[in-house]
Amino acid sequence: MDGFHDLGGFQGFGRVPHTINSLGYKPVFKEDWEHLAYSLMFVGVDQLKKFSVDEVRHAVERIDVRQHVGTRYYERYVIATATLLVETGVLTQDELDRALGSHFRLANQSHSVGRAAPVGPMRFEVGDRVVVRDEYVSGHIRAPGYVRGKAGVVLHRTTESWPFPDAIGHGDTGAAHQPTYHVEFRVRDLWGDAADDGYVVADLFEGYLDRAPETRA
Amino acid sequence: MSANHSAETASTPGERAWALFRVMKEKNLIPDGYIEGLTELMSTTWDPANGARIVARAWADPGFRELLLKDGTAACAQFGYTGPQGEYIVALEDTPTLKNVIVCSLCSCTNWPVLGLPPEWYKGFEYRARLVREGRTVLRELGTDLPNDVVVKVWDTTAESRYLVLPVRPVGTEHMTEEQLRTLVTKDVLIGVALPRAS
């Protein structure tokens, strides 16, 4: 989903509001409600088993852009959890509105039903040159837009496999499992000279990748 | 839209969080002690002091360093530092000419058991948007001005791998004990935006 959440490379932001080692990081939760964001989310994921963490990520992505920009981090996870509990029939919008005493605004509906993992994905080895498939996905996907169509080098293939996000992010509990690859990109290949030189490594599911043409046997 | 907007501003984020809590509570969806237990893990157990222990051990013990770089999950499991958002751990080795830095441009993914929950600035739009593209500049603004011969490598946490940075052991720490070494490894050092300092 080419949404606002896909922020890598987005220009126009100011300085990161931090100076190194300036924070004690305690208490972890600054306000009395912040601990609820993750704990209510995990009630839905682990206890009720109504949705996956992937679906929570996608529900955050579905928060209307104008609302998204103005929300705080933990607030978005409260909205996402409430949205998924309503969508899975555990709660109703009316119950939330009554408990709040005003309208509880949820995320927008999904514009996609998701997609299955590509069939017959290729296995890649460390050192292989790969290219991120030049494809557009309206639903959840864990490839940031800035690597789409770009070539990079495999640094690592995971020894474990996980459900394909584009499927489980839409509630497909039968999603095929795939390993992921740490793929290293030259920053100049992503944004030309309008960037600092260096490298970016993205952790990409096998189904997002193809062998780069120049290494094809 | 305007109707929605005015309704939104009628409540605060905290009021909405507690409203969701009350609805779930009234329906008996929340097991007794569940929120308290998870909150204890998030606010106390998962702490950057855990990562500092890992790094100090790796600096002091070449065998452990080798394990950490080969199988980060097994190395962290020796200390009991695995769990949610820390199930597949990869340590990133800095060298005198390479600086690794971690981000999650799409949300906030972090190695919770080893680094603790991510701080606000790490989850902020500025860091998520800018680090991947202008890593050297962002580091300088944060207070880490790297020499030009040091390459910046940004790791975007986009799947299930969860990272920690293994920084170069600073000169002048040869006689320090593992316990003393731990004090050099801050949360920002584990994220990769800061370098450990001997003094």
PDB file of C-alpha atoms in Angstrom, chain B residues 54-175:
ATOM      1  CA  ILE B  54      25.321  -8.806  25.386  1.00  0.00           C
ATOM      2  CA  VAL B  55      27.741  -6.279  23.884  1.00  0.00           C
ATOM      3  CA  ALA B  56      30.052  -6.254  26.912  1.00  0.00           C
ATOM      4  CA  ARG B  57      30.208 -10.044  26.842  1.00  0.00           C
ATOM      5  CA  ALA B  58      30.999 -10.016  23.116  1.00  0.00           C
ATOM      6  CA  TRP B  59      33.807  -7.490  23.688  1.00  0.00           C
ATOM      7  CA  ALA B  60      35.258  -9.564  26.521  1.00  0.00           C
ATOM      8  CA  ASP B  61      34.745 -13.086  25.171  1.00  0.00           C
ATOM      9  CA  PRO B  62      35.790 -13.902  21.570  1.00  0.00           C
ATOM     10  CA  GLY B  63      33.856 -17.180  21.604  1.00  0.00           C
ATOM     11  CA  PHE B  64      30.641 -15.402  22.552  1.00  0.00           C
ATOM     12  CA  ARG B  65      31.313 -12.707  19.957  1.00  0.00           C
ATOM     13  CA  GLU B  66      31.594 -15.372  17.286  1.00  0.00           C
ATOM     14  CA  LEU B  67      28.304 -16.950  18.383  1.00  0.00           C
ATOM     15  CA  LEU B  68      26.559 -13.567  18.513  1.00  0.00           C
ATOM     16  CA  LEU B  69      27.582 -12.761  14.943  1.00  0.00           C
ATOM     17  CA  LYS B  70      26.749 -16.231  13.672  1.00  0.00           C
ATOM     18  CA  ASP B  71      23.514 -16.859  15.558  1.00  0.00           C
ATOM     19  CA  GLY B  72      22.288 -13.806  17.425  1.00  0.00           C
ATOM     20  CA  THR B  73      19.152 -15.565  18.624  1.00  0.00           C
ATOM     21  CA  ALA B  74      21.148 -18.348  20.327  1.00  0.00           C
ATOM     22  CA  ALA B  75      23.536 -15.831  21.888  1.00  0.00           C
ATOM     23  CA  CYS B  76      20.733 -13.700  23.318  1.00  0.00           C
ATOM     24  CA  ALA B  77      18.842 -16.809  24.438  1.00  0.00           C
ATOM     25  CA  GLN B  78      21.803 -17.656  26.713  1.00  0.00           C
ATOM     26  CA  PHE B  79      20.804 -14.576  28.706  1.00  0.00           C
ATOM     27  CA  GLY B  80      17.073 -15.204  28.374  1.00  0.00           C
ATOM     28  CA  TYR B  81      16.679 -12.119  26.183  1.00  0.00           C
ATOM     29  CA  THR B  82      14.339 -13.440  23.535  1.00  0.00           C
ATOM     30  CA  GLY B  83      10.576 -13.157  23.243  1.00  0.00           C
ATOM     31  CA  PRO B  84       7.990 -11.066  21.405  1.00  0.00           C
ATOM     32  CA  GLN B  85       9.669  -8.887  18.771  1.00  0.00           C
ATOM     33  CA  GLY B  86      12.950 -10.637  19.549  1.00  0.00           C
ATOM     34  CA  GLU B  87      12.570 -14.092  18.055  1.00  0.00           C
ATOM     35  CA  TYR B  88      15.105 -13.858  15.220  1.00  0.00           C
ATOM     36  CA  ILE B  89      17.999 -11.703  16.360  1.00  0.00           C
ATOM     37  CA  VAL B  90      20.848 -10.496  14.158  1.00  0.00           C
ATOM     38  CA  ALA B  91      23.825  -8.568  15.528  1.00  0.00           C
ATOM     39  CA  LEU B  92      25.366  -5.966  13.216  1.00  0.00           C
ATOM     40  CA  GLU B  93      29.135  -5.693  13.511  1.00  0.00           C
ATOM     41  CA  ASP B  94      30.652  -2.223  13.290  1.00  0.00           C
ATOM     42  CA  THR B  95      34.258  -1.893  12.105  1.00  0.00           C
ATOM     43  CA  PRO B  96      36.584   1.123  12.079  1.00  0.00           C
ATOM     44  CA  THR B  97      35.214   1.930   8.598  1.00  0.00           C
ATOM     45  CA  LEU B  98      31.579   0.805   8.944  1.00  0.00           C
ATOM     46  CA  LYS B  99      28.781   2.214  11.101  1.00  0.00           C
ATOM     47  CA  ASN B 100      25.519   0.280  11.301  1.00  0.00           C
ATOM     48  CA  VAL B 101      22.286   2.048  12.258  1.00  0.00           C
ATOM     49  CA  ILE B 102      18.797   0.611  12.773  1.00  0.00           C
ATOM     50  CA  VAL B 103      15.425   2.045  11.781  1.00  0.00           C
ATOM     51  CA  CYS B 104      11.928   0.834  10.930  1.00  0.00           C
ATOM     52  CA  SER B 105      10.771   3.163   8.167  1.00  0.00           C
ATOM     53  CA  LEU B 106       7.325   1.537   7.917  1.00  0.00           C
ATOM     54  CA  CYS B 107       6.353   1.590  11.616  1.00  0.00           C
ATOM     55  CA  SER B 108       8.580   1.049  14.660  1.00  0.00           C
ATOM     56  CA  CYS B 109       9.907  -2.548  14.693  1.00  0.00           C
ATOM     57  CA  THR B 110      12.566  -2.956  17.381  1.00  0.00           C
ATOM     58  CA  ASN B 111      14.277  -5.801  19.212  1.00  0.00           C
ATOM     59  CA  TRP B 112      12.160  -5.334  22.366  1.00  0.00           C
ATOM     60  CA  PRO B 113      13.767  -7.865  24.745  1.00  0.00           C
ATOM     61  CA  VAL B 114      17.301  -6.625  24.026  1.00  0.00           C
ATOM     62  CA  LEU B 115      16.872  -2.886  23.393  1.00  0.00           C
ATOM     63  CA  GLY B 116      13.645  -2.140  25.235  1.00  0.00           C
ATOM     64  CA  LEU B 117      10.619  -0.544  23.593  1.00  0.00           C
ATOM     65  CA  PRO B 118      11.553   2.070  20.998  1.00  0.00           C
ATOM     66  CA  PRO B 119      11.752   5.706  22.111  1.00  0.00           C
ATOM     67  CA  GLU B 120       9.476   8.405  20.671  1.00  0.00           C
ATOM     68  CA  TRP B 121      12.091   9.882  18.330  1.00  0.00           C
ATOM     69  CA  TYR B 122      12.779   6.450  16.769  1.00  0.00           C
ATOM     70  CA  LYS B 123       9.060   6.114  15.973  1.00  0.00           C
ATOM     71  CA  GLY B 124       8.797   9.699  14.759  1.00  0.00           C
ATOM     72  CA  PHE B 125       8.201  10.656  11.137  1.00  0.00           C
ATOM     73  CA  GLU B 126      11.519  12.550  10.914  1.00  0.00           C
ATOM     74  CA  TYR B 127      13.729   9.562  11.735  1.00  0.00           C
ATOM     75  CA  ARG B 128      11.656   7.107   9.679  1.00  0.00           C
ATOM     76  CA  ALA B 129      11.669   9.349   6.605  1.00  0.00           C
ATOM     77  CA  ARG B 130      15.195  10.700   6.709  1.00  0.00           C
ATOM     78  CA  LEU B 131      17.582   8.061   8.069  1.00  0.00           C
ATOM     79  CA  VAL B 132      17.497   5.738   5.062  1.00  0.00           C
ATOM     80  CA  ARG B 133      18.241   8.592   2.674  1.00  0.00           C
ATOM     81  CA  GLU B 134      20.524  10.912   4.626  1.00  0.00           C
ATOM     82  CA  GLY B 135      22.003   8.665   7.269  1.00  0.00           C
ATOM     83  CA  ARG B 136      25.243  10.582   7.686  1.00  0.00           C
ATOM     84  CA  THR B 137      23.439  13.918   8.029  1.00  0.00           C
ATOM     85  CA  VAL B 138      20.912  12.576  10.544  1.00  0.00           C
ATOM     86  CA  LEU B 139      23.699  11.058  12.646  1.00  0.00           C
ATOM     87  CA  ARG B 140      25.583  14.351  12.627  1.00  0.00           C
ATOM     88  CA  GLU B 141      22.484  16.249  13.718  1.00  0.00           C
ATOM     89  CA  LEU B 142      21.953  13.769  16.535  1.00  0.00           C
ATOM     90  CA  GLY B 143      25.518  14.338  17.728  1.00  0.00           C
ATOM     91  CA  THR B 144      27.547  11.622  15.987  1.00  0.00           C
ATOM     92  CA  ASP B 145      29.802  13.246  13.382  1.00  0.00           C
ATOM     93  CA  LEU B 146      31.501  10.421  11.491  1.00  0.00           C
ATOM     94  CA  PRO B 147      34.726  10.770   9.503  1.00  0.00           C
ATOM     95  CA  ASN B 148      34.258  10.558   5.728  1.00  0.00           C
ATOM     96  CA  ASP B 149      36.023   7.195   5.498  1.00  0.00           C
ATOM     97  CA  VAL B 150      33.353   5.580   7.662  1.00  0.00           C
ATOM     98  CA  VAL B 151      30.561   4.071   5.572  1.00  0.00           C
ATOM     99  CA  VAL B 152      27.027   4.354   6.979  1.00  0.00           C
ATOM    100  CA  LYS B 153      24.837   1.284   6.585  1.00  0.00           C
ATOM    101  CA  VAL B 154      21.190   1.685   7.576  1.00  0.00           C
ATOM    102  CA  TRP B 155      19.186  -1.449   8.410  1.00  0.00           C
ATOM    103  CA  ASP B 156      15.475  -1.045   7.749  1.00  0.00           C
ATOM    104  CA  THR B 157      13.556  -3.494   9.954  1.00  0.00           C
ATOM    105  CA  THR B 158      10.968  -4.565   7.385  1.00  0.00           C
ATOM    106  CA  ALA B 159      10.299  -8.220   8.303  1.00  0.00           C
ATOM    107  CA  GLU B 160      10.971 -10.501  11.290  1.00  0.00           C
ATOM    108  CA  SER B 161      14.723  -9.984  11.805  1.00  0.00           C
ATOM    109  CA  ARG B 162      15.381  -7.878  14.887  1.00  0.00           C
ATOM    110  CA  TYR B 163      18.752  -6.181  15.140  1.00  0.00           C
ATOM    111  CA  LEU B 164      21.236  -4.870  17.641  1.00  0.00           C
ATOM    112  CA  VAL B 165      24.442  -3.033  16.807  1.00  0.00           C
ATOM    113  CA  LEU B 166      27.727  -4.482  18.053  1.00  0.00           C
ATOM    114  CA  PRO B 167      29.937  -1.387  18.152  1.00  0.00           C
ATOM    115  CA  VAL B 168      33.720  -1.289  18.024  1.00  0.00           C
ATOM    116  CA  ARG B 169      35.195  -1.555  21.515  1.00  0.00           C
ATOM    117  CA  PRO B 170      36.637   1.888  22.255  1.00  0.00           C
ATOM    118  CA  VAL B 171      40.383   2.282  22.784  1.00  0.00           C
ATOM    119  CA  GLY B 172      41.333   2.849  26.392  1.00  0.00           C
ATOM    120  CA  THR B 173      38.980   0.161  27.686  1.00  0.00           C
ATOM    121  CA  GLU B 174      41.536  -2.682  27.693  1.00  0.00           C
ATOM    122  CA  HIS B 175      41.561  -2.966  31.472  1.00  0.00           C
TER     123      HIS B 175
END
